[in-house]
Amino acid sequence: TVLVGTVIVSTSATEEATRPAFNEKLAQLVRAKADAGAHVRLVDMSALTPADLSDALHPNDNGFSKMADAFHAGIRAADQAGWISAPVAVGGPVRSGISGKCLDVNAGSSANGTAAQIWSCNGTGAQVWTARADGTLRALGKCLDALGGGTANGTKAVIWDCNGGANQVWQAYQGGYRNPVSGRCL
């Protein structure tokens, strides 16, 4: 899916002399691509006025806000047309701040309560983690879990059947992950 924005208004007479024709050609190109089946949509920036510029060519905060609204409407329209799908979860290692170390499931065991540990990166399935849309980090079909719902420093990180608990939610934070309820980092 591609969203193509028209060129915004300008206070430069030279720019304004060519802008309407350029935007019309752009609209024709987008229509031709869309008619050929491409998922492409024109985002009309005509709501911007010279009052929305910080100089002859660049928007001010209000102009950027209008542009964001226009692109947001374009994204919504593309989604309603079925052009946008949910992201595909792709797994990989969660690297530690310690060089050459990764988050690892002890001994590659998928048993509930198996410790998550920092181990030498080795590319095994025990180190393939997937960050899911529900906020979970998953490996070996299980969720990373703050044991017993603990929120204190030193709470063990383990894998457990995914159960929707707040102790299984992890957010990307400063190059790592943190549980938003406890505020504790891995």
PDB file of C-alpha atoms in Angstrom:
ATOM      1  CA  THR A   1       0.000   0.000   0.000  1.00  0.00           C
ATOM      2  CA  VAL A   2       1.339   3.402  -1.011  1.00  0.00           C
ATOM      3  CA  LEU A   3      -0.087   6.767  -0.007  1.00  0.00           C
ATOM      4  CA  VAL A   4       1.004   9.680  -2.202  1.00  0.00           C
ATOM      5  CA  GLY A   5       0.580  13.212  -0.881  1.00  0.00           C
ATOM      6  CA  THR A   6       0.033  16.181  -3.155  1.00  0.00           C
ATOM      7  CA  VAL A   7       2.484  19.076  -3.007  1.00  0.00           C
ATOM      8  CA  ILE A   8       1.386  21.639  -0.425  1.00  0.00           C
ATOM      9  CA  VAL A   9       0.680  25.316  -1.015  1.00  0.00           C
ATOM     10  CA  SER A  10       3.600  27.750  -1.134  1.00  0.00           C
ATOM     11  CA  THR A  11       4.091  31.489  -0.767  1.00  0.00           C
ATOM     12  CA  SER A  12       6.679  31.330  -3.549  1.00  0.00           C
ATOM     13  CA  ALA A  13       5.227  32.564  -6.847  1.00  0.00           C
ATOM     14  CA  THR A  14       7.572  30.232  -8.756  1.00  0.00           C
ATOM     15  CA  GLU A  15       6.399  27.185  -6.803  1.00  0.00           C
ATOM     16  CA  GLU A  16       2.740  28.154  -7.014  1.00  0.00           C
ATOM     17  CA  ALA A  17       2.981  28.566 -10.785  1.00  0.00           C
ATOM     18  CA  THR A  18       3.824  24.859 -11.222  1.00  0.00           C
ATOM     19  CA  ARG A  19       2.072  23.245  -8.236  1.00  0.00           C
ATOM     20  CA  PRO A  20      -1.449  22.836  -9.698  1.00  0.00           C
ATOM     21  CA  ALA A  21      -0.213  21.171 -12.896  1.00  0.00           C
ATOM     22  CA  PHE A  22       2.175  18.938 -10.954  1.00  0.00           C
ATOM     23  CA  ASN A  23      -0.565  17.848  -8.554  1.00  0.00           C
ATOM     24  CA  GLU A  24      -2.916  17.114 -11.473  1.00  0.00           C
ATOM     25  CA  LYS A  25      -0.269  14.934 -13.172  1.00  0.00           C
ATOM     26  CA  LEU A  26       0.346  13.217  -9.832  1.00  0.00           C
ATOM     27  CA  ALA A  27      -3.383  12.530  -9.437  1.00  0.00           C
ATOM     28  CA  GLN A  28      -3.525  11.076 -12.969  1.00  0.00           C
ATOM     29  CA  LEU A  29      -0.569   8.798 -12.252  1.00  0.00           C
ATOM     30  CA  VAL A  30      -2.107   7.577  -8.989  1.00  0.00           C
ATOM     31  CA  ARG A  31      -5.474   6.964 -10.703  1.00  0.00           C
ATOM     32  CA  ALA A  32      -3.773   4.978 -13.478  1.00  0.00           C
ATOM     33  CA  LYS A  33      -1.900   2.818 -10.966  1.00  0.00           C
ATOM     34  CA  ALA A  34      -5.059   2.281  -8.891  1.00  0.00           C
ATOM     35  CA  ASP A  35      -7.077   1.417 -12.012  1.00  0.00           C
ATOM     36  CA  ALA A  36      -4.410  -1.184 -12.834  1.00  0.00           C
ATOM     37  CA  GLY A  37      -4.988  -2.796  -9.433  1.00  0.00           C
ATOM     38  CA  ALA A  38      -2.190  -1.229  -7.392  1.00  0.00           C
ATOM     39  CA  HIS A  39      -2.960  -0.364  -3.791  1.00  0.00           C
ATOM     40  CA  VAL A  40      -2.139   3.310  -4.168  1.00  0.00           C
ATOM     41  CA  ARG A  41      -4.168   6.269  -2.935  1.00  0.00           C
ATOM     42  CA  LEU A  42      -3.794  10.030  -3.342  1.00  0.00           C
ATOM     43  CA  VAL A  43      -3.700  12.074  -0.139  1.00  0.00           C
ATOM     44  CA  ASP A  44      -5.008  15.571  -0.856  1.00  0.00           C
ATOM     45  CA  MET A  45      -3.103  18.318   0.977  1.00  0.00           C
ATOM     46  CA  SER A  46      -5.302  21.164  -0.292  1.00  0.00           C
ATOM     47  CA  ALA A  47      -6.517  21.925   3.250  1.00  0.00           C
ATOM     48  CA  LEU A  48      -3.211  23.715   3.897  1.00  0.00           C
ATOM     49  CA  THR A  49      -3.166  27.475   3.353  1.00  0.00           C
ATOM     50  CA  PRO A  50      -0.295  29.990   3.385  1.00  0.00           C
ATOM     51  CA  ALA A  51      -1.130  30.570   7.078  1.00  0.00           C
ATOM     52  CA  ASP A  52      -0.009  26.954   7.682  1.00  0.00           C
ATOM     53  CA  LEU A  53       3.566  27.628   6.526  1.00  0.00           C
ATOM     54  CA  SER A  54       6.635  28.522   8.570  1.00  0.00           C
ATOM     55  CA  ASP A  55       8.416  29.795   5.441  1.00  0.00           C
ATOM     56  CA  ALA A  56       7.790  29.733   1.687  1.00  0.00           C
ATOM     57  CA  LEU A  57       7.816  25.930   1.457  1.00  0.00           C
ATOM     58  CA  HIS A  58       7.604  24.264   4.869  1.00  0.00           C
ATOM     59  CA  PRO A  59       4.611  23.732   7.146  1.00  0.00           C
ATOM     60  CA  ASN A  60       4.362  25.103  10.661  1.00  0.00           C
ATOM     61  CA  ASP A  61       2.903  23.025  13.505  1.00  0.00           C
ATOM     62  CA  ASN A  62      -0.666  23.660  12.336  1.00  0.00           C
ATOM     63  CA  GLY A  63       0.305  22.674   8.791  1.00  0.00           C
ATOM     64  CA  PHE A  64       1.930  19.468   9.994  1.00  0.00           C
ATOM     65  CA  SER A  65      -1.215  18.712  11.977  1.00  0.00           C
ATOM     66  CA  LYS A  66      -3.358  19.122   8.845  1.00  0.00           C
ATOM     67  CA  MET A  67      -0.959  16.892   6.893  1.00  0.00           C
ATOM     68  CA  ALA A  68      -1.131  14.249   9.631  1.00  0.00           C
ATOM     69  CA  ASP A  69      -4.938  14.375   9.551  1.00  0.00           C
ATOM     70  CA  ALA A  70      -4.917  13.910   5.766  1.00  0.00           C
ATOM     71  CA  PHE A  71      -2.532  10.948   5.922  1.00  0.00           C
ATOM     72  CA  HIS A  72      -4.507   9.439   8.802  1.00  0.00           C
ATOM     73  CA  ALA A  73      -7.664   9.630   6.671  1.00  0.00           C
ATOM     74  CA  GLY A  74      -5.734   7.953   3.839  1.00  0.00           C
ATOM     75  CA  ILE A  75      -4.586   5.167   6.143  1.00  0.00           C
ATOM     76  CA  ARG A  76      -8.141   4.634   7.417  1.00  0.00           C
ATOM     77  CA  ALA A  77      -9.458   4.473   3.837  1.00  0.00           C
ATOM     78  CA  ALA A  78      -6.744   1.980   2.855  1.00  0.00           C
ATOM     79  CA  ASP A  79      -7.580  -0.132   5.901  1.00  0.00           C
ATOM     80  CA  GLN A  80     -11.315  -0.052   5.120  1.00  0.00           C
ATOM     81  CA  ALA A  81     -10.481  -1.146   1.560  1.00  0.00           C
ATOM     82  CA  GLY A  82      -8.731  -4.193   3.044  1.00  0.00           C
ATOM     83  CA  TRP A  83      -5.290  -3.076   1.870  1.00  0.00           C
ATOM     84  CA  ILE A  84      -3.639  -3.208   5.282  1.00  0.00           C
ATOM     85  CA  SER A  85      -3.113  -6.483   7.091  1.00  0.00           C
ATOM     86  CA  ALA A  86      -1.922  -7.220  10.588  1.00  0.00           C
ATOM     87  CA  PRO A  87       1.839  -7.387  10.938  1.00  0.00           C
ATOM     88  CA  VAL A  88       3.388 -10.809  10.707  1.00  0.00           C
ATOM     89  CA  ALA A  89       5.085 -11.876  13.902  1.00  0.00           C
ATOM     90  CA  VAL A  90       8.722 -12.628  13.194  1.00  0.00           C
ATOM     91  CA  GLY A  91      10.896 -14.176  15.843  1.00  0.00           C
ATOM     92  CA  GLY A  92      14.513 -13.650  16.630  1.00  0.00           C
ATOM     93  CA  PRO A  93      16.931 -13.265  19.480  1.00  0.00           C
ATOM     94  CA  VAL A  94      16.476 -10.761  22.292  1.00  0.00           C
ATOM     95  CA  ARG A  95      20.012  -9.534  22.793  1.00  0.00           C
ATOM     96  CA  SER A  96      21.320  -8.613  26.211  1.00  0.00           C
ATOM     97  CA  GLY A  97      23.283  -5.478  26.955  1.00  0.00           C
ATOM     98  CA  ILE A  98      26.143  -7.898  27.591  1.00  0.00           C
ATOM     99  CA  SER A  99      28.048  -8.546  24.385  1.00  0.00           C
ATOM    100  CA  GLY A 100      27.280 -11.922  22.816  1.00  0.00           C
ATOM    101  CA  LYS A 101      24.490 -12.807  25.272  1.00  0.00           C
ATOM    102  CA  CYS A 102      20.822 -13.463  24.478  1.00  0.00           C
ATOM    103  CA  LEU A 103      17.596 -14.189  26.331  1.00  0.00           C
ATOM    104  CA  ASP A 104      17.393 -17.992  26.441  1.00  0.00           C
ATOM    105  CA  VAL A 105      14.978 -20.632  27.726  1.00  0.00           C
ATOM    106  CA  ASN A 106      16.988 -22.924  30.013  1.00  0.00           C
ATOM    107  CA  ALA A 107      17.845 -26.204  28.280  1.00  0.00           C
ATOM    108  CA  GLY A 108      15.283 -25.477  25.552  1.00  0.00           C
ATOM    109  CA  SER A 109      12.546 -26.898  27.795  1.00  0.00           C
ATOM    110  CA  SER A 110       8.959 -25.829  27.146  1.00  0.00           C
ATOM    111  CA  ALA A 111       7.750 -26.813  30.633  1.00  0.00           C
ATOM    112  CA  ASN A 112       5.892 -24.168  32.628  1.00  0.00           C
ATOM    113  CA  GLY A 113       8.235 -22.471  35.076  1.00  0.00           C
ATOM    114  CA  THR A 114      11.400 -23.022  33.022  1.00  0.00           C
ATOM    115  CA  ALA A 115      13.794 -20.160  33.693  1.00  0.00           C
ATOM    116  CA  ALA A 116      14.467 -17.507  31.104  1.00  0.00           C
ATOM    117  CA  GLN A 117      18.148 -16.690  31.388  1.00  0.00           C
ATOM    118  CA  ILE A 118      20.954 -14.744  29.767  1.00  0.00           C
ATOM    119  CA  TRP A 119      23.108 -17.174  27.760  1.00  0.00           C
ATOM    120  CA  SER A 120      25.647 -17.090  24.983  1.00  0.00           C
ATOM    121  CA  CYS A 121      23.843 -16.382  21.708  1.00  0.00           C
ATOM    122  CA  ASN A 122      23.675 -19.661  19.807  1.00  0.00           C
ATOM    123  CA  GLY A 123      20.772 -19.384  17.344  1.00  0.00           C
ATOM    124  CA  THR A 124      18.766 -22.260  18.827  1.00  0.00           C
ATOM    125  CA  GLY A 125      14.978 -22.286  19.159  1.00  0.00           C
ATOM    126  CA  ALA A 126      15.421 -21.518  22.857  1.00  0.00           C
ATOM    127  CA  GLN A 127      16.519 -18.032  21.787  1.00  0.00           C
ATOM    128  CA  VAL A 128      13.845 -17.297  19.186  1.00  0.00           C
ATOM    129  CA  TRP A 129      11.427 -14.820  20.748  1.00  0.00           C
ATOM    130  CA  THR A 130       8.423 -13.240  19.057  1.00  0.00           C
ATOM    131  CA  ALA A 131       6.947  -9.933  20.228  1.00  0.00           C
ATOM    132  CA  ARG A 132       3.200 -10.257  19.658  1.00  0.00           C
ATOM    133  CA  ALA A 133       0.539  -7.577  19.233  1.00  0.00           C
ATOM    134  CA  ASP A 134      -0.933  -8.508  22.639  1.00  0.00           C
ATOM    135  CA  GLY A 135       2.320  -7.405  24.309  1.00  0.00           C
ATOM    136  CA  THR A 136       3.635 -10.890  24.997  1.00  0.00           C
ATOM    137  CA  LEU A 137       7.124 -12.164  24.243  1.00  0.00           C
ATOM    138  CA  ARG A 138       6.897 -15.794  23.168  1.00  0.00           C
ATOM    139  CA  ALA A 139       9.344 -18.652  22.790  1.00  0.00           C
ATOM    140  CA  LEU A 140       8.718 -22.370  22.367  1.00  0.00           C
ATOM    141  CA  GLY A 141       4.950 -21.747  22.334  1.00  0.00           C
ATOM    142  CA  LYS A 142       4.988 -20.124  25.789  1.00  0.00           C
ATOM    143  CA  CYS A 143       4.926 -16.568  27.129  1.00  0.00           C
ATOM    144  CA  LEU A 144       7.664 -14.840  29.064  1.00  0.00           C
ATOM    145  CA  ASP A 145       6.229 -14.484  32.551  1.00  0.00           C
ATOM    146  CA  ALA A 146       7.227 -12.614  35.723  1.00  0.00           C
ATOM    147  CA  LEU A 147       6.927 -15.602  38.072  1.00  0.00           C
ATOM    148  CA  GLY A 148       3.877 -15.500  40.319  1.00  0.00           C
ATOM    149  CA  GLY A 149       2.948 -12.025  39.107  1.00  0.00           C
ATOM    150  CA  GLY A 150       5.917 -10.663  41.047  1.00  0.00           C
ATOM    151  CA  THR A 151       6.763  -6.985  40.746  1.00  0.00           C
ATOM    152  CA  ALA A 152       9.842  -6.734  42.980  1.00  0.00           C
ATOM    153  CA  ASN A 153      13.460  -6.536  41.905  1.00  0.00           C
ATOM    154  CA  GLY A 154      14.832 -10.035  41.454  1.00  0.00           C
ATOM    155  CA  THR A 155      11.514 -11.602  40.380  1.00  0.00           C
ATOM    156  CA  LYS A 156      12.358 -14.613  38.226  1.00  0.00           C
ATOM    157  CA  ALA A 157      11.509 -14.499  34.535  1.00  0.00           C
ATOM    158  CA  VAL A 158      10.173 -17.843  33.318  1.00  0.00           C
ATOM    159  CA  ILE A 159       8.100 -19.207  30.466  1.00  0.00           C
ATOM    160  CA  TRP A 160       4.501 -20.185  31.116  1.00  0.00           C
ATOM    161  CA  ASP A 161       1.313 -20.959  29.236  1.00  0.00           C
ATOM    162  CA  CYS A 162       0.003 -17.669  27.863  1.00  0.00           C
ATOM    163  CA  ASN A 163      -2.884 -16.564  30.073  1.00  0.00           C
ATOM    164  CA  GLY A 164      -3.408 -12.854  29.414  1.00  0.00           C
ATOM    165  CA  GLY A 165      -1.921 -11.846  32.760  1.00  0.00           C
ATOM    166  CA  ALA A 166      -0.310  -8.449  33.227  1.00  0.00           C
ATOM    167  CA  ASN A 167       2.852 -10.285  34.314  1.00  0.00           C
ATOM    168  CA  GLN A 168       3.172 -11.552  30.717  1.00  0.00           C
ATOM    169  CA  VAL A 169       3.105  -8.126  29.056  1.00  0.00           C
ATOM    170  CA  TRP A 170       6.413  -6.651  27.913  1.00  0.00           C
ATOM    171  CA  GLN A 171       7.006  -3.352  26.144  1.00  0.00           C
ATOM    172  CA  ALA A 172      10.063  -2.325  24.170  1.00  0.00           C
ATOM    173  CA  TYR A 173      12.024   0.067  26.375  1.00  0.00           C
ATOM    174  CA  GLN A 174      15.456   1.634  25.834  1.00  0.00           C
ATOM    175  CA  GLY A 175      16.778  -1.242  23.742  1.00  0.00           C
ATOM    176  CA  GLY A 176      15.252  -3.949  25.937  1.00  0.00           C
ATOM    177  CA  TYR A 177      11.894  -4.874  27.425  1.00  0.00           C
ATOM    178  CA  ARG A 178      10.023  -3.855  30.547  1.00  0.00           C
ATOM    179  CA  ASN A 179       6.834  -4.953  32.238  1.00  0.00           C
ATOM    180  CA  PRO A 180       4.548  -1.891  32.354  1.00  0.00           C
ATOM    181  CA  VAL A 181       2.810  -2.952  35.580  1.00  0.00           C
ATOM    182  CA  SER A 182       5.947  -3.428  37.645  1.00  0.00           C
ATOM    183  CA  GLY A 183       8.127  -0.993  35.718  1.00  0.00           C
ATOM    184  CA  ARG A 184      10.891  -3.624  35.947  1.00  0.00           C
ATOM    185  CA  CYS A 185      13.178  -4.362  33.028  1.00  0.00           C
ATOM    186  CA  LEU A 186      14.520  -7.671  31.789  1.00  0.00           C
TER     187      LEU A 186
END
